[in-house]
C-alpha positions as a Python dict, from the first residue, in 0.01 Angstrom:
ca = {
    (1, 'M'): (0, 0, 0),
    (2, 'A'): (-253, 137, -323),
    (3, 'G'): (-373, -236, -343),
    (4, 'M'): (-427, -262, 31),
    (5, 'V'): (-656, 48, 19),
    (6, 'W'): (-821, -50, -315),
    (7, 'A'): (-918, -402, -187),
    (8, 'G'): (-1008, -261, 177),
    (9, 'A'): (-1238, 29, -28),
    (10, 'I'): (-1399, -241, -232),
    (11, 'M'): (-1479, -489, 52),
    (12, 'A'): (-1597, -204, 265),
    (13, 'G'): (-1869, -114, 7),
    (14, 'V'): (-1993, -470, -79),
    (15, 'L'): (-2014, -563, 261),
    (16, 'A'): (-2221, -213, 336),
    (17, 'I'): (-2465, -311, 105),
    (18, 'F'): (-2480, -703, 211),
    (19, 'T'): (-2542, -530, 580),
    (20, 'L'): (-2833, -309, 439),
    (21, 'G'): (-2978, -546, 190),
    (22, 'K'): (-2951, -280, -73),
    (23, 'S'): (-2765, 43, -229),
    (24, 'P'): (-2890, 336, -9),
    (25, 'V'): (-2834, 519, -385),
    (26, 'F'): (-2847, 306, -669),
    (27, 'R'): (-3075, -48, -760),
    (28, 'V'): (-2839, -280, -629),
    (29, 'D'): (-2879, -570, -439),
    (30, 'R'): (-2633, -825, -273),
    (31, 'A'): (-2583, -1014, -632),
    (32, 'G'): (-2524, -670, -781),
    (33, 'A'): (-2283, -561, -508),
    (34, 'A'): (-2072, -926, -538),
    (35, 'I'): (-2055, -884, -914),
    (36, 'I'): (-1925, -532, -905),
    (37, 'G'): (-1699, -565, -617),
    (38, 'S'): (-1539, -857, -816),
    (39, 'V'): (-1486, -672, -1144),
    (40, 'L'): (-1336, -344, -928),
    (41, 'M'): (-1075, -596, -821),
    (42, 'I'): (-984, -710, -1136),
    (43, 'A'): (-1010, -372, -1286),
    (44, 'S'): (-809, -208, -985),
    (45, 'G'): (-523, -479, -1076),
    (46, 'V'): (-567, -589, -743),
    (47, 'L'): (-596, -961, -903),
    (48, 'S'): (-557, -1089, -1231),
    (49, 'F'): (-839, -1259, -1463),
    (50, 'E'): (-682, -1599, -1374),
    (51, 'E'): (-625, -1573, -1012),
    (52, 'A'): (-992, -1443, -965),
    (53, 'S'): (-1097, -1752, -1170),
    (54, 'Q'): (-885, -1987, -965),
    (55, 'A'): (-1016, -1758, -611),
    (56, 'V'): (-1357, -1919, -690),
    (57, 'D'): (-1424, -2258, -509),
    (58, 'H'): (-1606, -2466, -793),
    (59, 'K'): (-1687, -2726, -587),
    (60, 'T'): (-1929, -2534, -338),
    (61, 'I'): (-2097, -2395, -619),
    (62, 'V'): (-2139, -2720, -774),
    (63, 'I'): (-2275, -2875, -443),
    (64, 'L'): (-2523, -2550, -369),
    (65, 'F'): (-2657, -2559, -739),
    (66, 'S'): (-2696, -2956, -719),
    (67, 'L'): (-2857, -2924, -390),
    (68, 'M'): (-3103, -2660, -499),
    (69, 'V'): (-3181, -2881, -796),
    (70, 'V'): (-3300, -3207, -552),
    (71, 'V'): (-3485, -2957, -319),
    (72, 'A'): (-3659, -2787, -646),
    (73, 'N'): (-3759, -3161, -771),
    (74, 'L'): (-3915, -3228, -401),
    (75, 'K'): (-4095, -2890, -428),
    (76, 'L'): (-4242, -3029, -741),
    (77, 'A'): (-4362, -3318, -600),
    (78, 'G'): (-4579, -3170, -362),
    (79, 'F'): (-4341, -3251, -60),
    (80, 'F'): (-4399, -2988, 124),
    (81, 'E'): (-4757, -2972, 83),
    (82, 'L'): (-4800, -3272, 174),
    (83, 'L'): (-4619, -3212, 502),
    (84, 'G'): (-4878, -2916, 587),
    (85, 'D'): (-5137, -3156, 525),
    (86, 'F'): (-4971, -3399, 765),
    (87, 'V'): (-4927, -3134, 1003),
    (88, 'G'): (-5263, -2977, 973),
    (89, 'H'): (-5444, -3352, 1036),
    (90, 'R'): (-5277, -3426, 1369),
    (91, 'V'): (-5246, -3126, 1576),
    (92, 'K'): (-5524, -3036, 1827),
    (93, 'N'): (-5433, -2747, 1944),
    (94, 'Q'): (-5194, -2411, 1876),
    (95, 'Q'): (-4889, -2567, 2112),
    (96, 'Q'): (-4893, -2874, 1905),
    (97, 'M'): (-4874, -2684, 1573),
    (98, 'L'): (-4623, -2457, 1733),
    (99, 'A'): (-4400, -2759, 1821),
    (100, 'A'): (-4494, -2972, 1476),
    (101, 'T'): (-4370, -2612, 1264),
    (102, 'I'): (-4047, -2626, 1466),
    (103, 'A'): (-3993, -2996, 1420),
    (104, 'V'): (-4064, -2973, 1052),
    (105, 'S'): (-3889, -2657, 975),
    (106, 'G'): (-3564, -2797, 1197),
    (107, 'A'): (-3544, -3176, 1058),
    (108, 'I'): (-3570, -3081, 693),
    (109, 'S'): (-3304, -2765, 724),
    (110, 'A'): (-3054, -3041, 863),
    (111, 'V'): (-3031, -3191, 528),
    (112, 'A'): (-3145, -2949, 270),
    (113, 'I'): (-3063, -2553, 242),
    (114, 'N'): (-3264, -2379, 499),
    (115, 'D'): (-3324, -2060, 269),
    (116, 'I'): (-3504, -2309, 52),
    (117, 'V'): (-3687, -2458, 332),
    (118, 'C'): (-3795, -2147, 419),
    (119, 'L'): (-3890, -2027, 89),
    (120, 'L'): (-4119, -2346, 30),
    (121, 'F'): (-4255, -2398, 398),
    (122, 'T'): (-4326, -2050, 460),
    (123, 'P'): (-4648, -2064, 271),
    (124, 'V'): (-4781, -2379, 356),
    (125, 'V'): (-4760, -2256, 740),
    (126, 'L'): (-4962, -1952, 639),
    (127, 'L'): (-5203, -2155, 495),
    (128, 'L'): (-5212, -2378, 754),
    (129, 'C'): (-5307, -2054, 1023),
    (130, 'R'): (-5561, -1899, 794),
    (131, 'K'): (-5743, -2272, 819),
    (132, 'F'): (-5705, -2231, 1147),
    (133, 'Q'): (-5807, -1895, 1185),
    (134, 'C'): (-5480, -1841, 1434),
    (135, 'N'): (-5248, -1547, 1493),
    (136, 'P'): (-4920, -1652, 1231),
    (137, 'L'): (-4687, -1462, 1398),
    (138, 'P'): (-4524, -1718, 1639),
    (139, 'H'): (-4548, -1996, 1390),
    (140, 'L'): (-4375, -1803, 1135),
    (141, 'L'): (-4128, -1684, 1400),
    (142, 'G'): (-4057, -2070, 1454),
    (143, 'V'): (-3989, -2154, 1082),
    (144, 'A'): (-3734, -1876, 1074),
    (145, 'L'): (-3540, -1960, 1409),
    (146, 'A'): (-3588, -2371, 1384),
    (147, 'S'): (-3473, -2325, 1026),
    (148, 'N'): (-3151, -2155, 1120),
    (149, 'M'): (-3077, -2380, 1427),
    (150, 'G'): (-3187, -2705, 1220),
    (151, 'S'): (-2905, -2612, 975),
    (152, 'A'): (-2662, -2574, 1211),
    (153, 'A'): (-2670, -2975, 1295),
    (154, 'T'): (-2494, -3065, 949),
    (155, 'L'): (-2251, -2946, 673),
    (156, 'L'): (-2544, -2925, 458),
    (157, 'G'): (-2799, -2706, 617),
    (158, 'N'): (-2697, -2383, 504),
    (159, 'P'): (-2452, -2216, 269),
    (160, 'Q'): (-2177, -2107, 477),
    (161, 'N'): (-2191, -2475, 663),
    (162, 'I'): (-2126, -2602, 275),
    (163, 'L'): (-1857, -2375, 223),
    (164, 'V'): (-1701, -2461, 567),
    (165, 'G'): (-1719, -2821, 509),
    (166, 'G'): (-1504, -2739, 168),
    (167, 'L'): (-1277, -2534, 311),
    (168, 'S'): (-1215, -2725, 617),
    (169, 'K'): (-1263, -3114, 526),
    (170, 'L'): (-1450, -3173, 838),
    (171, 'S'): (-1587, -3498, 844),
    (172, 'F'): (-1984, -3479, 789),
    (173, 'T'): (-2054, -3730, 1042),
    (174, 'D'): (-1754, -3576, 1327),
    (175, 'Y'): (-1895, -3254, 1282),
    (176, 'F'): (-2290, -3377, 1331),
    (177, 'L'): (-2194, -3542, 1635),
    (178, 'S'): (-2038, -3227, 1753),
    (179, 'A'): (-2298, -2969, 1620),
    (180, 'S'): (-2619, -3202, 1677),
    (181, 'P'): (-2625, -3166, 2044),
    (182, 'V'): (-2635, -2792, 2027),
    (183, 'A'): (-2926, -2761, 1746),
    (184, 'A'): (-3115, -3021, 1941),
    (185, 'L'): (-3134, -2787, 2262),
    (186, 'G'): (-3188, -2516, 2025),
    (187, 'L'): (-3503, -2627, 1879),
    (188, 'L'): (-3606, -2729, 2236),
    (189, 'A'): (-3541, -2342, 2362),
    (190, 'T'): (-3709, -2225, 2054),
    (191, 'Y'): (-4024, -2386, 2146),
    (192, 'G'): (-3974, -2268, 2516),
    (193, 'I'): (-3918, -1907, 2443),
    (194, 'L'): (-4161, -1895, 2187),
    (195, 'A'): (-4432, -2078, 2414),
    (196, 'V'): (-4362, -1823, 2714),
    (197, 'M'): (-4387, -1537, 2508),
    (198, 'Y'): (-4699, -1597, 2320),
    (199, 'R'): (-4850, -1784, 2578),
    (200, 'R'): (-5184, -1593, 2510),
    (201, 'E'): (-5194, -1620, 2176),
    (202, 'L'): (-5134, -2033, 2180),
    (203, 'T'): (-5390, -2053, 2410),
    (204, 'E'): (-5657, -1954, 2161),
    (205, 'P'): (-5843, -2248, 2020),
    (206, 'L'): (-5811, -2376, 1657),
    (207, 'F'): (-6111, -2371, 1403),
    (208, 'F'): (-6064, -2706, 1216),
    (209, 'G'): (-6224, -2668, 894),
    (210, 'D'): (-6216, -2879, 555),
    (211, 'F'): (-5877, -2940, 420),
    (212, 'E'): (-5838, -2954, 43),
    (213, 'P'): (-5662, -3255, -99),
    (214, 'V'): (-5298, -3246, -180),
    (215, 'I'): (-5184, -3296, -496),
    (216, 'V'): (-4880, -3505, -458),
    (217, 'H'): (-4643, -3676, -752),
    (218, 'R'): (-4561, -3973, -565),
    (219, 'Y'): (-4285, -4085, -832),
    (220, 'L'): (-4124, -3819, -827),
    (221, 'M'): (-4125, -3758, -441),
    (222, 'K'): (-3989, -4107, -409),
    (223, 'K'): (-3738, -4062, -669),
    (224, 'S'): (-3615, -3722, -525),
    (225, 'F'): (-3633, -3820, -155),
    (226, 'A'): (-3425, -4160, -235),
    (227, 'T'): (-3175, -3922, -430),
    (228, 'L'): (-3121, -3706, -147),
    (229, 'M'): (-3040, -3987, 110),
    (230, 'A'): (-2844, -4153, -144),
    (231, 'V'): (-2640, -3825, -147),
    (232, 'I'): (-2596, -3820, 238),
    (233, 'A'): (-2527, -4153, 258),
    (234, 'A'): (-2245, -4126, 35),
    (235, 'Y'): (-2110, -3791, 199),
    (236, 'I'): (-2112, -3969, 532),
    (237, 'A'): (-1916, -4295, 335),
    (238, 'G'): (-1656, -4043, 274),
    (239, 'M'): (-1722, -3994, -92),
    (240, 'D'): (-1680, -3639, -247),
    (241, 'L'): (-2029, -3435, -215),
    (242, 'A'): (-1957, -3221, -489),
    (243, 'L'): (-1932, -3531, -724),
    (244, 'T'): (-2228, -3720, -580),
    (245, 'S'): (-2467, -3415, -541),
    (246, 'A'): (-2371, -3349, -902),
    (247, 'A'): (-2486, -3711, -937),
    (248, 'G'): (-2787, -3689, -779),
    (249, 'A'): (-2879, -3354, -956),
    (250, 'A'): (-2800, -3506, -1277),
    (251, 'F'): (-3012, -3867, -1212),
    (252, 'L'): (-3345, -3622, -1136),
    (253, 'L'): (-3240, -3435, -1477),
    (254, 'V'): (-3317, -3758, -1695),
    (255, 'T'): (-3678, -3732, -1679),
    (256, 'R'): (-3965, -3778, -1914),
    (257, 'R'): (-4215, -3639, -1676),
    (258, 'V'): (-4086, -3296, -1570),
    (259, 'K'): (-4027, -3014, -1779),
    (260, 'P'): (-3635, -2891, -1683),
    (261, 'N'): (-3782, -2524, -1635),
    (262, 'K'): (-3998, -2593, -1387),
    (263, 'V'): (-3692, -2731, -1174),
    (264, 'Y'): (-3470, -2443, -1276),
    (265, 'T'): (-3720, -2156, -1137),
    (266, 'G'): (-3676, -2355, -798),
    (267, 'I'): (-3270, -2272, -788),
    (268, 'D'): (-3161, -1936, -641),
    (269, 'F'): (-2923, -1813, -890),
    (270, 'N'): (-2886, -1472, -707),
    (271, 'L'): (-2691, -1711, -386),
    (272, 'L'): (-2478, -1832, -659),
    (273, 'V'): (-2373, -1515, -782),
    (274, 'V'): (-2290, -1385, -432),
    (275, 'F'): (-2082, -1695, -391),
    (276, 'I'): (-1886, -1651, -665),
    (277, 'G'): (-1817, -1276, -624),
    (278, 'L'): (-1728, -1298, -275),
    (279, 'F'): (-1481, -1588, -364),
    (280, 'V'): (-1286, -1322, -584),
    (281, 'I'): (-1309, -1028, -321),
    (282, 'V'): (-1191, -1209, -69),
    (283, 'A'): (-910, -1323, -246),
    (284, 'G'): (-840, -973, -343),
    (285, 'V'): (-828, -868, 21),
    (286, 'A'): (-616, -1169, 91),
    (287, 'K'): (-342, -1096, -186),
    (288, 'S'): (-342, -729, -113),
    (289, 'G'): (-178, -784, 222),
    (290, 'L'): (-482, -644, 427),
    (291, 'M'): (-572, -953, 578),
    (292, 'S'): (-211, -1024, 701),
    (293, 'F'): (-217, -687, 828),
    (294, 'F'): (-513, -774, 1050),
    (295, 'L'): (-360, -1144, 1143),
    (296, 'H'): (-109, -961, 1300),
    (297, 'Q'): (-341, -737, 1508),
    (298, 'F'): (-587, -1013, 1664),
    (299, 'S'): (-522, -1379, 1730),
    (300, 'F'): (-818, -1547, 1880),
    (301, 'S'): (-598, -1804, 2112),
    (302, 'E'): (-477, -1458, 2298),
    (303, 'F'): (-825, -1338, 2366),
    (304, 'G'): (-1012, -1599, 2569),
    (305, 'G'): (-1006, -1891, 2329),
    (306, 'M'): (-1364, -2007, 2204),
    (307, 'G'): (-1588, -1766, 2407),
    (308, 'F'): (-1414, -1442, 2246),
    (309, 'F'): (-1473, -1646, 1874),
    (310, 'A'): (-1793, -1701, 1900),
    (311, 'V'): (-1864, -1335, 2027),
    (312, 'V'): (-1679, -1207, 1734),
    (313, 'T'): (-1826, -1455, 1478),
    (314, 'V'): (-2171, -1387, 1598),
    (315, 'V'): (-2149, -1000, 1575),
    (316, 'V'): (-1950, -1007, 1251),
    (317, 'S'): (-2200, -1255, 1073),
    (318, 'N'): (-2492, -1017, 1180),
    (319, 'L'): (-2282, -676, 1054),
    (320, 'V'): (-2177, -854, 711),
    (321, 'S'): (-2411, -1163, 681),
    (322, 'N'): (-2288, -1513, 746),
    (323, 'V'): (-2138, -1604, 452),
    (324, 'P'): (-1882, -1321, 429),
    (325, 'A'): (-1827, -1378, 787),
    (326, 'V'): (-1713, -1729, 699),
    (327, 'L'): (-1509, -1622, 446),
    (328, 'L'): (-1333, -1353, 660),
    (329, 'L'): (-1283, -1537, 977),
    (330, 'K'): (-1137, -1820, 778),
    (331, 'F'): (-805, -1642, 790),
    (332, 'F'): (-821, -1657, 1181),
    (333, 'I'): (-842, -2010, 1235),
    (334, 'P'): (-542, -2120, 1498),
    (335, 'Q'): (-300, -2398, 1363),
    (336, 'Q'): (-395, -2598, 1676),
    (337, 'Q'): (-685, -2819, 1706),
    (338, 'P'): (-809, -2646, 1362),
    (339, 'E'): (-1093, -2891, 1326),
    (340, 'L'): (-1250, -2770, 1693),
    (341, 'W'): (-1225, -2409, 1544),
    (342, 'W'): (-1350, -2469, 1220),
    (343, 'K'): (-1668, -2660, 1414),
    (344, 'G'): (-1723, -2340, 1596),
    (345, 'L'): (-1723, -2128, 1283),
    (346, 'A'): (-1985, -2322, 1115),
    (347, 'L'): (-2180, -2351, 1460),
    (348, 'F'): (-2170, -1987, 1591),
    (349, 'S'): (-2203, -1815, 1220),
    (350, 'T'): (-2543, -2031, 1173),
    (351, 'L'): (-2701, -1943, 1564),
    (352, 'A'): (-2585, -1568, 1470),
    (353, 'G'): (-2869, -1583, 1224),
    (354, 'N'): (-3146, -1616, 1534),
    (355, 'L'): (-3008, -1298, 1671),
    (356, 'T'): (-3148, -1014, 1425),
    (357, 'I'): (-3436, -1048, 1134),
    (358, 'T'): (-3135, -924, 906),
    (359, 'G'): (-2864, -1168, 1018),
    (360, 'S'): (-2996, -1484, 822),
    (361, 'I'): (-3122, -1490, 459),
    (362, 'A'): (-3360, -1726, 588),
    (363, 'N'): (-3519, -1468, 804),
    (364, 'L'): (-3570, -1200, 553),
    (365, 'I'): (-3739, -1480, 324),
    (366, 'V'): (-3989, -1544, 578),
    (367, 'A'): (-4075, -1197, 633),
    (368, 'E'): (-4092, -1126, 303),
    (369, 'I'): (-4343, -1392, 191),
    (370, 'A'): (-4557, -1316, 525),
    (371, 'L'): (-4559, -932, 436),
    (372, 'Q'): (-4716, -1064, 92),
    (373, 'Q'): (-4987, -1193, 280),
    (374, 'K'): (-5028, -878, 493),
    (375, 'V'): (-4834, -1026, 785),
    (376, 'R'): (-4580, -819, 909),
    (377, 'I'): (-4287, -929, 1117),
    (378, 'S'): (-4081, -656, 1302),
    (379, 'A'): (-3745, -634, 1379),
    (380, 'W'): (-3831, -601, 1746),
    (381, 'Q'): (-4070, -880, 1753),
    (382, 'Y'): (-3810, -1098, 1619),
    (383, 'F'): (-3525, -964, 1810),
    (384, 'R'): (-3716, -1003, 2153),
    (385, 'V'): (-3737, -1398, 2103),
    (386, 'G'): (-3379, -1402, 1915),
    (387, 'F'): (-3169, -1222, 2140),
    (388, 'P'): (-3225, -1468, 2438),
    (389, 'L'): (-3222, -1757, 2198),
    (390, 'T'): (-2929, -1709, 2034),
    (391, 'V'): (-2725, -1589, 2401),
    (392, 'T'): (-2879, -1909, 2552),
    (393, 'V'): (-2745, -2161, 2284),
    (394, 'T'): (-2443, -1997, 2203),
    (395, 'I'): (-2316, -2028, 2552),
    (396, 'W'): (-2435, -2363, 2561),
    (397, 'G'): (-2223, -2434, 2223),
    (398, 'V'): (-1918, -2273, 2400),
    (399, 'L'): (-1933, -2465, 2678),
    (400, 'W'): (-1994, -2790, 2477),
    (401, 'L'): (-1740, -2753, 2218),
    (402, 'Q'): (-1487, -2678, 2498),
    (403, 'Y'): (-1582, -3006, 2686),
    (404, 'L'): (-1508, -3178, 2325),
    (405, 'A'): (-1174, -3014, 2354),
    (406, 'K'): (-1067, -3188, 2636),
}
């Protein structure tokens, strides 16, 4: 009983900080909360040090780190600036610019971690808006919403889908064929809702000034892009993603042209720490018996099936963030047709990120970068677009998965 109390208190404290983004009393962020929670799980006797070490899914950590190395090399090569230049030279009005921003953000987020895509692509969009002298708000919302939506299409698009891929052993191709129609419709809905809500701003003409030439490291870009495609191809072919992504990262680190420290600065080490800590904390909750208690109280198969599961996943993902939500909800996956439920967990935990501005780390990254350049995205501005988008696409996702289950 004492173990359940300790585990519940630790989990509640960590999730509170995850929800708020930081401690209201101390200067503790999400990464710090994950570390403190892990240490308390061991210190309180809920887990031994050996059990905590075994709880960490090392393959997931390797995959995240390796993909970050690949994307960091693309950044150093000027890939994202080149995309911005490509968009800037081809759009003729704001509607086309919004469509291009959504398409680029969504497509890249399907094969790279959406948090990093937002980190690298948001400054490019802000630069384009300054050059075109247009309101950046709808375009920034397009980056955030589309990055979440596009990342839902594959098991490589975001941290929670990578986690689901490792836990469920889902086929990359099988998941893509199931989720991509939902993501594609979601990207169209993203454009449609933004185009309607910001129709006045989007009708203002663009000012076409001179574009400064983009500095591109073509050899590094070709090498990095080819490596990313090789990793994806190997994963589709059935090879272990941890091995192939690690091999890709190692290959890119063998170079005479790029200083390793420049690559390492593009890696989100805080995210890696958060993952490690959450693995330990959730393992403690499971061992304490607290998760078994909740398992006896709830069963999604008894509460309306996939529709109820989708609602719970969206709500929990917004309360505690999507990665902790996956780690908690994995215990509730029914034994009948588990592949379908794992697909639902990956899909709905990602779609949940579009509901509120705090629903996804990608959203917060866009908002923080915009604020640094005096552009404020309020919670209401985000919600008035995110709410109808999330509801619409989630309903479509439920209907689509139910159709596939027949």
